[in-house]
């Protein structure tokens, strides 16, 4: 251990606070909290808590300095730790992975006449976000119901409008109040926005009570059309939110967060199911990375304060149910929550009853998400292996992360066309696909057609100063490959490797004197080439058929 680091350890106070471990460059690599700084930090180095910090050995060689901040108590240290982790994003702390897979509903209250739309990112732009939603069917149901109920606009019109518009079809069928045509005042429109907000916040019972009252009043006043419309709205709300009711949650004032975690090595998934006003309000999913492979209670003790620190006071639950105890961190966590909400939030580990049933549901969700995440990562690793296997088999200087494959298609020499498909990291990048009409080469001359198309493609890349592919694949044999290599020679691009894949024996053909090679059908490198070749063939044949139909 460095002498300076040893001196720092001797100077640690026996007080609560936060410690920051830094590397030789001065970068913060780990942040933690402690009830007693001297006991906690020294435990990393004295070997007495190896069972607790079994994975921390990978971090210790990189620690060159330690700083600390003293706090009044452990709850204050918890808040400071959460803020510092969010600010510095240390490598060895638990990190939240991207959650863009799940969409949000955004109520654009920053616009003059707000509207409801779907987005993948919740930004700090003062608009209202609801979600993320895990059930796309339910999301679409809400997106259809809410604007129809409160007659919110669904168009992209910018306000103020330069010229008053004619009301669109949505106005005539009762879906929109047509603010673009001055058919509604801003105050009346905002009343509908307020109703939509309350409904999205889970206050459906209040909305239903108001709708039923309005319906009875309209019926008593013999406004039967209005009563019928209100009846339909009540049925729509009941239908959309029926599935949100907790199975056995009879308490109308139930305010509960149910938290479950599932962990496998460095990856963990956390599910938080929120019950508000006695109904299931939302499900939240998080993918976390723990480089130190912390145990589940330690991951939750580090992650949850950062999560709840970003929630408004009125949105905090009255109770939290967890499947595991936070142990010695529980008291500090409860004090931290009490400071946020202004009153005590009970954290319980239920063993029976309704809450235990809710935990089983949350745990099943967490396990499912972990399996899906592991499957995606395994698939990505498989794809990486095929790329590096291809580099080895073809003796390439660098891995072919970007592959472009070309094919020529015609019918007895008529309507010749060509296709180019691009694979990036082993996956098709369909936005980069290109199709060509052969303009110069005679129909049926595949070699001349390949020269023409490749010349057009590579010249275009040169003109646009775009990145060239790591590997060119030609659907064909020796003749087509030599034609392609001739273009590379002419454009002085011979550093781009080119091969051909002949269909009959699935031979890999090279330009020049190098002999063709045959790979086993089970070889992942050959399978990657076959996928690219088949995709180029499919794309070319489809384009050629369309040309013939015209």
Coordinates of C-alpha atoms in Angstrom, one line a residue:
X1 CA 0.0 0.0 0.0
X2 CA 1.2 3.5 -0.8
X3 CA 2.6 5.4 2.2
X4 CA 0.4 8.4 1.5
X5 CA -2.7 6.2 1.4
X6 CA -1.7 4.6 4.7
X7 CA -1.5 8.0 6.3
X8 CA -5.0 8.8 4.9
X9 CA -6.4 5.7 6.5
X10 CA -4.9 6.7 9.9
X11 CA -6.6 10.1 9.6
X12 CA -10.1 8.8 9.1
X13 CA -12.5 10.0 11.8
X14 CA -14.9 7.8 13.7
X15 CA -17.9 9.8 12.4
X16 CA -20.7 9.3 9.8
X17 CA -20.1 10.6 6.3
X18 CA -19.3 9.9 2.7
X19 CA -15.9 8.6 1.3
X20 CA -14.6 9.1 -2.2
X21 CA -12.0 6.7 -3.6
X22 CA -9.8 8.1 -6.4
X23 CA -7.3 6.7 -8.8
X24 CA -3.9 8.1 -9.7
X25 CA -5.4 10.5 -12.3
X26 CA -7.7 12.0 -9.6
X27 CA -10.9 10.5 -11.0
X28 CA -13.5 9.3 -8.5
X29 CA -13.9 5.6 -9.0
X30 CA -16.1 4.7 -6.0
X31 CA -18.4 6.6 -3.5
X32 CA -19.8 5.1 -0.3
X33 CA -21.4 6.1 2.9
X34 CA -20.5 5.0 6.4
X35 CA -21.8 5.2 10.0
X36 CA -18.2 5.3 11.1
X37 CA -15.8 6.4 8.3
X38 CA -12.7 4.9 9.9
X39 CA -14.2 1.4 10.4
X40 CA -15.9 1.3 7.0
X41 CA -13.0 2.5 4.9
X42 CA -10.3 0.5 6.7
X43 CA -12.4 -2.7 6.2
X44 CA -11.5 -2.6 2.5
X45 CA -7.8 -2.9 3.3
X46 CA -7.5 -5.0 6.5
X47 CA -9.0 -8.2 4.9
X48 CA -11.5 -8.8 7.7
X49 CA -14.6 -8.3 5.6
X50 CA -13.5 -10.3 2.5
X51 CA -16.8 -12.1 2.5
X52 CA -18.7 -8.8 2.2
X53 CA -16.3 -7.2 -0.3
X54 CA -15.1 -10.3 -2.2
X55 CA -15.3 -8.5 -5.5
X56 CA -13.7 -5.2 -4.3
X57 CA -10.2 -6.7 -4.8
X58 CA -10.5 -5.6 -8.5
X59 CA -10.9 -2.0 -7.3
X60 CA -8.2 -1.9 -4.6
X61 CA -5.2 -1.7 -6.9
X62 CA -6.6 1.4 -8.5
X63 CA -7.1 3.4 -5.3
X64 CA -4.5 6.1 -5.0
X65 CA -6.3 8.5 -2.6
X66 CA -9.3 8.8 -0.4
X67 CA -11.3 11.8 0.5
X68 CA -14.3 12.1 2.8
X69 CA -17.1 14.4 3.9
X70 CA -18.4 14.3 7.5
X71 CA -22.1 14.6 8.0
X72 CA -24.3 15.0 11.1
X73 CA -25.9 11.5 10.8
X74 CA -26.2 8.5 8.5
X75 CA -29.4 9.7 6.9
X76 CA -27.7 12.9 5.8
X77 CA -24.8 10.8 4.5
X78 CA -27.3 8.7 2.5
X79 CA -28.6 11.9 0.7
X80 CA -25.1 13.2 0.1
X81 CA -24.0 9.8 -1.3
X82 CA -26.9 9.7 -3.7
X83 CA -26.2 13.2 -5.0
X84 CA -22.4 12.6 -5.4
X85 CA -23.0 9.3 -7.3
X86 CA -25.4 11.1 -9.7
X87 CA -22.9 13.8 -10.2
X88 CA -19.7 11.8 -10.7
X89 CA -21.0 8.5 -12.0
X90 CA -18.1 6.4 -10.6
X91 CA -17.1 3.3 -12.4
X92 CA -17.4 0.8 -9.5
X93 CA -20.8 2.1 -8.2
X94 CA -24.1 0.6 -9.2
X95 CA -25.1 2.1 -12.5
X96 CA -28.5 2.3 -14.1
X97 CA -28.6 1.1 -17.6
X98 CA -30.7 2.7 -20.4
X99 CA -34.4 2.3 -19.9
X100 CA -35.4 3.6 -23.3
X101 CA -37.1 0.3 -24.2
X102 CA -40.2 1.4 -22.3
X103 CA -42.2 4.4 -23.6
X104 CA -43.6 7.4 -21.6
X105 CA -46.7 9.5 -22.1
X106 CA -45.9 13.2 -22.3
X107 CA -48.5 15.9 -21.5
X108 CA -47.0 19.0 -23.2
X109 CA -48.0 21.6 -20.7
X110 CA -45.4 24.0 -22.0
X111 CA -47.5 24.4 -25.2
X112 CA -50.4 26.9 -25.3
X113 CA -52.9 24.1 -26.0
X114 CA -51.3 21.0 -24.5
X115 CA -51.5 17.5 -26.1
X116 CA -50.7 14.0 -25.2
X117 CA -47.9 12.1 -27.1
X118 CA -45.6 9.1 -26.7
X119 CA -41.9 9.6 -26.1
X120 CA -38.9 7.3 -25.3
X121 CA -37.1 9.8 -23.1
X122 CA -38.3 11.7 -20.0
X123 CA -36.5 15.0 -20.1
X124 CA -36.2 17.9 -17.6
X125 CA -38.2 20.3 -19.8
X126 CA -41.1 21.1 -17.4
X127 CA -43.6 19.0 -19.4
X128 CA -45.4 16.2 -17.5
X129 CA -44.3 12.6 -18.1
X130 CA -46.2 9.4 -17.1
X131 CA -44.6 6.0 -17.2
X132 CA -42.5 4.2 -18.3
X133 CA -45.3 1.8 -19.6
X134 CA -44.4 -1.9 -20.0
X135 CA -47.7 -2.8 -21.7
X136 CA -47.9 -1.2 -25.2
X137 CA -51.6 -2.2 -25.6
X138 CA -52.5 -0.4 -22.4
X139 CA -50.5 2.6 -23.5
X140 CA -52.3 2.8 -26.8
X141 CA -55.7 2.4 -25.0
X142 CA -54.8 5.4 -22.7
X143 CA -53.6 7.4 -25.7
X144 CA -56.9 6.8 -27.5
X145 CA -59.2 7.3 -24.4
X146 CA -57.8 10.5 -22.8
X147 CA -57.8 12.9 -25.8
X148 CA -61.3 11.6 -26.7
X149 CA -62.7 12.1 -23.2
X150 CA -61.3 15.6 -22.7
X151 CA -61.3 16.6 -26.4
X152 CA -57.6 17.3 -26.5
X153 CA -56.0 18.0 -29.8
X154 CA -53.9 15.3 -31.4
X155 CA -52.3 17.4 -34.2
X156 CA -48.8 19.0 -34.4
X157 CA -50.2 22.6 -34.9
X158 CA -48.0 25.3 -33.5
X159 CA -49.7 28.1 -31.5
X160 CA -50.5 30.9 -32.0
X161 CA -51.7 30.0 -35.5
X162 CA -51.0 32.6 -38.2
X163 CA -54.4 32.0 -39.9
X164 CA -57.5 30.5 -38.4
X165 CA -58.0 26.9 -39.7
X166 CA -61.1 25.0 -40.6
X167 CA -61.9 22.3 -38.0
X168 CA -60.7 18.8 -39.0
X169 CA -62.5 15.5 -38.8
X170 CA -61.7 15.0 -35.2
X171 CA -63.8 18.0 -34.2
X172 CA -66.8 16.8 -36.2
X173 CA -66.7 13.4 -34.6
X174 CA -66.3 14.8 -31.1
X175 CA -62.6 13.9 -30.5
X176 CA -61.2 17.4 -30.4
X177 CA -62.4 20.9 -29.4
X178 CA -60.6 22.5 -32.3
X179 CA -58.5 25.3 -30.6
X180 CA -56.8 25.9 -34.0
X181 CA -60.2 27.1 -35.3
X182 CA -61.0 29.2 -32.2
X183 CA -63.9 26.8 -31.3
X184 CA -62.9 26.7 -27.6
X185 CA -61.5 29.2 -25.2
X186 CA -58.1 28.5 -23.6
X187 CA -59.6 28.4 -20.1
X188 CA -62.1 25.7 -21.1
X189 CA -59.4 23.7 -22.9
X190 CA -57.2 23.8 -19.9
X191 CA -60.0 22.5 -17.8
X192 CA -59.9 19.4 -20.0
X193 CA -56.1 19.2 -19.6
X194 CA -56.5 19.3 -15.8
X195 CA -59.0 16.4 -16.1
X196 CA -56.6 14.4 -18.3
X197 CA -53.7 15.0 -15.8
X198 CA -55.8 13.8 -12.9
X199 CA -56.8 10.7 -14.7
X200 CA -53.2 9.9 -15.7
X201 CA -52.1 10.4 -12.0
X202 CA -54.4 7.6 -11.0
X203 CA -57.3 9.6 -9.7
X204 CA -59.9 7.6 -11.8
X205 CA -62.3 7.2 -8.9
X206 CA -62.6 10.9 -8.5
X207 CA -63.1 11.3 -12.2
X208 CA -65.8 8.6 -12.3
X209 CA -67.7 10.1 -9.4
X210 CA -67.7 13.5 -11.2
X211 CA -68.8 11.9 -14.5
X212 CA -71.6 10.0 -12.8
X213 CA -72.8 13.1 -11.0
X214 CA -72.8 15.1 -14.3
X215 CA -74.6 12.2 -16.1
X216 CA -77.4 12.2 -13.5
X217 CA -77.8 16.0 -13.7
X218 CA -77.9 15.9 -17.5
X219 CA -80.5 13.2 -17.4
X220 CA -82.6 15.1 -14.9
X221 CA -82.5 18.2 -17.1
X222 CA -83.4 16.0 -20.1
X223 CA -80.1 16.6 -21.9
X224 CA -80.1 13.0 -23.0
X225 CA -77.3 13.4 -25.6
X226 CA -75.0 14.8 -23.0
X227 CA -76.0 12.0 -20.6
X228 CA -75.3 9.4 -23.2
X229 CA -71.9 10.9 -24.0
X230 CA -71.0 10.9 -20.2
X231 CA -72.3 7.3 -19.9
X232 CA -69.9 6.2 -22.7
X233 CA -67.0 8.0 -21.0
X234 CA -67.7 6.2 -17.7
X235 CA -67.7 2.9 -19.5
X236 CA -64.5 3.7 -21.3
X237 CA -62.8 4.7 -18.1
X238 CA -64.0 1.5 -16.3
X239 CA -62.8 -0.6 -19.3
X240 CA -59.4 1.0 -19.5
X241 CA -58.7 1.1 -15.8
X242 CA -60.3 -2.2 -14.7
X243 CA -57.1 -4.1 -15.1
X244 CA -55.3 -1.6 -12.9
X245 CA -57.3 -2.5 -9.8
X246 CA -55.3 -4.5 -7.2
X247 CA -56.6 -8.0 -6.9
X248 CA -57.4 -7.7 -3.2
X249 CA -56.5 -4.1 -2.3
X250 CA -59.8 -3.0 -0.8
X251 CA -58.2 0.0 0.9
X252 CA -59.1 3.1 -1.1
X253 CA -56.2 5.0 0.4
X254 CA -53.6 2.3 -0.2
X255 CA -50.3 4.1 -1.0
X256 CA -47.6 1.4 -1.4
X257 CA -44.4 0.7 -3.4
X258 CA -43.6 -3.0 -3.9
X259 CA -39.9 -3.6 -4.7
X260 CA -38.2 -6.8 -5.9
X261 CA -34.7 -7.4 -7.3
X262 CA -33.1 -10.2 -9.2
X263 CA -29.3 -10.4 -9.6
X264 CA -26.9 -12.4 -11.7
X265 CA -23.2 -11.6 -11.4
X266 CA -22.8 -7.9 -12.5
X267 CA -26.3 -7.5 -13.8
X268 CA -29.4 -6.8 -11.7
X269 CA -33.0 -5.9 -12.5
X270 CA -35.2 -4.0 -10.1
X271 CA -39.0 -3.8 -10.3
X272 CA -41.0 -1.2 -8.4
X273 CA -44.8 -1.6 -8.6
X274 CA -46.7 1.5 -7.4
X275 CA -50.1 1.3 -5.8
X276 CA -51.9 4.7 -5.3
X277 CA -55.5 5.3 -4.1
X278 CA -56.0 1.5 -3.9
X279 CA -55.2 0.8 -7.6
X280 CA -52.1 -0.4 -9.4
X281 CA -50.8 3.0 -10.7
X282 CA -47.6 2.0 -12.5
X283 CA -44.7 -0.5 -12.9
X284 CA -41.1 0.7 -13.2
X285 CA -38.2 -1.4 -14.4
X286 CA -34.5 -0.7 -14.0
X287 CA -31.5 -2.5 -15.4
X288 CA -28.5 -2.0 -13.1
X289 CA -24.8 -2.9 -13.4
X290 CA -22.7 -3.6 -10.3
X291 CA -19.0 -4.0 -11.3
X292 CA -18.3 -5.1 -7.7
X293 CA -21.0 -7.8 -7.9
X294 CA -22.7 -6.6 -4.7
X295 CA -25.3 -8.6 -3.0
X296 CA -29.0 -7.6 -3.5
X297 CA -29.4 -5.7 -0.2
X298 CA -26.3 -3.6 -1.0
X299 CA -27.5 -2.8 -4.5
X300 CA -30.9 -1.7 -3.2
X301 CA -29.3 0.4 -0.4
X302 CA -27.3 2.2 -3.0
X303 CA -29.8 2.6 -5.8
X304 CA -33.1 3.3 -4.0
X305 CA -32.0 6.6 -2.4
X306 CA -31.0 8.0 -5.8
X307 CA -34.4 6.9 -7.2
X308 CA -36.5 8.4 -4.4
X309 CA -34.5 11.6 -4.3
X310 CA -35.9 12.5 -7.7
X311 CA -39.6 12.0 -6.8
X312 CA -41.9 14.8 -5.7
X313 CA -42.9 14.7 -2.1
X314 CA -46.6 14.2 -2.9
X315 CA -45.8 11.2 -5.1
X316 CA -43.9 9.3 -2.4
X317 CA -45.7 6.3 -0.9
X318 CA -46.8 5.8 2.7
X319 CA -45.3 2.3 2.8
X320 CA -42.7 0.3 1.0
X321 CA -42.8 -3.5 0.8
X322 CA -39.6 -5.3 0.0
X323 CA -38.7 -9.0 -0.4
X324 CA -35.4 -8.6 1.4
X325 CA -34.3 -6.5 4.4
X326 CA -31.7 -3.8 4.0
X327 CA -30.1 -4.9 7.2
X328 CA -28.0 -2.3 8.9
X329 CA -28.8 0.2 6.2
X330 CA -32.6 0.1 7.0
X331 CA -32.7 2.7 9.8
X332 CA -30.7 5.2 7.7
X333 CA -33.0 4.6 4.7
X334 CA -36.2 5.1 6.7
X335 CA -34.7 8.4 8.2
X336 CA -33.8 9.5 4.7
X337 CA -37.4 8.8 3.4
X338 CA -38.9 10.6 6.4
X339 CA -36.8 13.7 5.6
X340 CA -38.1 13.6 2.0
X341 CA -41.8 13.1 2.8
X342 CA -42.0 15.0 6.1
X343 CA -43.4 11.9 7.9
X344 CA -42.3 8.3 8.5
X345 CA -42.5 5.9 5.6
X346 CA -42.7 2.3 6.9
X347 CA -40.4 -0.2 5.1
X348 CA -41.6 -3.8 5.7
X349 CA -40.7 -7.3 4.5
X350 CA -44.1 -9.1 4.5
X351 CA -44.3 -12.8 4.9
X352 CA -48.0 -13.3 4.2
X353 CA -51.2 -11.5 3.1
X354 CA -51.9 -9.2 0.1
X355 CA -48.5 -7.5 0.2
X356 CA -46.7 -10.8 0.0
X357 CA -48.8 -11.6 -3.1
X358 CA -47.8 -8.3 -4.6
X359 CA -44.2 -9.1 -4.0
X360 CA -44.5 -12.4 -5.8
X361 CA -45.8 -10.5 -8.9
X362 CA -42.9 -8.0 -8.7
X363 CA -40.4 -10.8 -8.3
X364 CA -41.7 -12.7 -11.3
X365 CA -41.4 -9.4 -13.3
X366 CA -37.8 -8.9 -12.2
X367 CA -36.9 -12.5 -13.0
X368 CA -38.5 -12.2 -16.5
X369 CA -36.6 -9.0 -17.2
X370 CA -33.3 -10.5 -16.1
X371 CA -33.8 -13.5 -18.3
X372 CA -34.6 -11.3 -21.3
X373 CA -31.6 -9.1 -20.6
X374 CA -29.3 -12.0 -20.3
X375 CA -30.7 -13.5 -23.6
X376 CA -30.0 -10.2 -25.4
X377 CA -26.5 -10.0 -24.0
X378 CA -25.8 -13.6 -25.0
X379 CA -27.1 -13.0 -28.5
X380 CA -24.9 -9.9 -28.8
X381 CA -21.9 -11.9 -27.5
X382 CA -22.7 -14.6 -30.1
X383 CA -22.8 -11.9 -32.8
X384 CA -19.4 -10.6 -31.6
X385 CA -18.0 -14.0 -31.8
X386 CA -19.1 -14.5 -35.4
X387 CA -17.4 -11.2 -36.3
X388 CA -14.1 -12.1 -34.7
X389 CA -14.4 -15.6 -36.1
X390 CA -14.8 -14.1 -39.6
X391 CA -11.7 -12.0 -39.0
X392 CA -9.7 -15.1 -38.1
X393 CA -10.9 -17.2 -41.0
X394 CA -10.4 -14.5 -43.6
X395 CA -7.1 -13.4 -42.1
X396 CA -8.3 -9.7 -41.9
X397 CA -6.3 -6.9 -40.3
X398 CA -9.3 -5.7 -38.3
X399 CA -12.7 -7.1 -37.3
X400 CA -15.4 -6.6 -40.0
X401 CA -17.9 -4.6 -37.9
X402 CA -19.3 -3.1 -41.1
X403 CA -20.1 -5.5 -44.0
X404 CA -21.6 -4.5 -47.4
X405 CA -22.9 -7.2 -49.6
X406 CA -23.8 -6.8 -53.3
X407 CA -26.0 -8.8 -55.7
X408 CA -27.1 -8.5 -59.3
X409 CA -30.6 -9.6 -60.5
X410 CA -32.2 -9.8 -63.9
X411 CA -34.6 -12.0 -65.9
X412 CA -32.9 -13.4 -69.0
X413 CA -30.9 -10.1 -69.3
X414 CA -33.9 -7.8 -69.0
X415 CA -34.5 -5.2 -66.3
X416 CA -31.1 -5.6 -64.6
X417 CA -30.9 -4.2 -61.1
X418 CA -28.5 -4.5 -58.1
X419 CA -28.8 -4.3 -54.4
X420 CA -26.5 -3.4 -51.5
X421 CA -27.2 -4.4 -47.9
X422 CA -25.2 -3.3 -44.9
X423 CA -24.6 -5.3 -41.7
X424 CA -23.3 -3.4 -38.7
X425 CA -22.1 -5.4 -35.7
X426 CA -23.6 -8.5 -37.2
X427 CA -27.1 -7.0 -37.6
X428 CA -28.8 -5.7 -40.8
X429 CA -28.9 -1.9 -40.9
X430 CA -31.9 -1.5 -43.1
X431 CA -31.8 2.3 -43.3
X432 CA -28.4 1.9 -45.1
X433 CA -29.8 -0.5 -47.8
X434 CA -29.5 0.7 -51.4
X435 CA -31.0 -0.5 -54.7
X436 CA -29.7 0.4 -58.1
X437 CA -30.8 0.3 -61.7
X438 CA -28.0 -0.9 -64.0
X439 CA -27.7 1.9 -66.5
X440 CA -24.6 1.2 -68.6
X441 CA -23.7 -2.5 -68.6
X442 CA -25.6 -4.7 -71.1
X443 CA -28.3 -6.9 -69.6
X444 CA -26.9 -10.3 -68.6
X445 CA -23.3 -9.2 -68.2
X446 CA -23.0 -9.7 -64.5
X447 CA -19.3 -8.8 -64.4
X448 CA -19.8 -5.4 -66.0
X449 CA -22.9 -4.8 -63.9
X450 CA -20.9 -5.5 -60.7
X451 CA -18.2 -3.1 -61.9
X452 CA -20.7 -0.3 -62.6
X453 CA -22.6 -0.7 -59.3
X454 CA -19.5 -0.9 -57.1
X455 CA -17.9 2.1 -58.9
X456 CA -21.1 4.1 -58.2
X457 CA -21.2 3.1 -54.6
X458 CA -17.5 3.7 -53.7
X459 CA -17.3 6.9 -55.7
X460 CA -20.3 8.2 -53.7
X461 CA -18.7 7.3 -50.4
X462 CA -15.5 9.1 -51.5
X463 CA -17.5 12.3 -52.5
X464 CA -19.4 12.3 -49.2
X465 CA -16.2 11.6 -47.1
X466 CA -18.2 8.7 -45.6
X467 CA -16.8 5.7 -43.8
X468 CA -15.9 2.7 -46.0
X469 CA -17.1 -0.8 -45.1
X470 CA -14.6 -3.1 -43.3
X471 CA -15.5 -5.9 -45.8
X472 CA -17.1 -6.2 -49.3
X473 CA -19.0 -9.4 -50.0
X474 CA -20.1 -10.3 -53.5
X475 CA -22.8 -12.8 -54.3
X476 CA -20.9 -14.8 -56.9
X477 CA -17.7 -16.6 -57.8
X478 CA -14.3 -15.8 -59.1
X479 CA -15.4 -13.6 -62.0
X480 CA -17.5 -11.3 -60.0
X481 CA -14.8 -10.9 -57.3
X482 CA -12.2 -10.0 -59.9
X483 CA -14.5 -7.4 -61.4
X484 CA -15.0 -5.9 -57.9
X485 CA -11.3 -6.0 -57.2
X486 CA -10.6 -4.1 -60.4
X487 CA -12.8 -1.3 -59.2
X488 CA -10.8 -1.1 -55.9
X489 CA -7.6 -1.0 -57.9
X490 CA -8.9 1.9 -60.1
X491 CA -10.0 3.9 -57.0
X492 CA -6.8 3.1 -55.0
X493 CA -8.9 1.4 -52.3
X494 CA -7.2 -2.0 -52.2
X495 CA -7.0 -1.8 -48.4
X496 CA -10.7 -2.7 -48.4
X497 CA -10.9 -6.6 -48.4
X498 CA -13.3 -8.2 -50.9
X499 CA -14.6 -11.8 -51.1
X500 CA -17.2 -13.7 -52.9
X501 CA -19.6 -16.4 -51.7
X502 CA -20.5 -18.9 -54.3
X503 CA -23.8 -20.6 -53.8
X504 CA -23.2 -24.2 -55.0
X505 CA -20.5 -25.2 -52.4
X506 CA -20.6 -22.0 -50.3
X507 CA -17.0 -21.4 -51.2
X508 CA -15.4 -18.2 -50.0
X509 CA -13.5 -16.8 -53.0
X510 CA -10.7 -14.3 -53.0
X511 CA -9.2 -12.1 -55.7
X512 CA -5.8 -12.9 -57.1
X513 CA -3.9 -16.2 -56.5
X514 CA -5.3 -17.0 -53.1
X515 CA -7.2 -20.3 -53.1
X516 CA -10.9 -20.5 -52.1
X517 CA -11.7 -21.9 -48.7
X518 CA -14.6 -24.0 -47.4
X519 CA -15.9 -23.6 -43.9
X520 CA -18.1 -26.0 -41.9
X521 CA -21.8 -25.3 -42.2
X522 CA -21.9 -24.8 -38.4
X523 CA -19.2 -22.1 -38.5
X524 CA -20.6 -18.8 -37.2
X525 CA -18.4 -16.8 -39.6
X526 CA -20.0 -18.6 -42.6
X527 CA -23.4 -18.2 -41.2
X528 CA -22.9 -14.5 -40.9
X529 CA -21.8 -14.3 -44.6
X530 CA -24.8 -16.4 -45.6
X531 CA -27.2 -14.1 -43.8
X532 CA -25.7 -11.1 -45.6
X533 CA -25.7 -12.8 -49.0
X534 CA -29.3 -14.1 -48.6
X535 CA -30.5 -10.6 -47.5
X536 CA -28.8 -9.0 -50.6
X537 CA -30.4 -11.6 -52.9
X538 CA -33.8 -11.1 -51.3
X539 CA -33.6 -7.3 -51.7
X540 CA -32.4 -7.5 -55.3
X541 CA -35.0 -10.0 -56.4
X542 CA -37.8 -8.0 -54.8
X543 CA -36.7 -4.8 -56.6
X544 CA -36.4 -6.6 -59.9
X545 CA -39.9 -8.0 -59.6
X546 CA -41.3 -4.6 -58.9
X547 CA -39.5 -3.2 -62.0
X548 CA -41.1 -6.1 -64.1
X549 CA -44.6 -5.4 -62.8
X550 CA -44.4 -1.8 -63.8

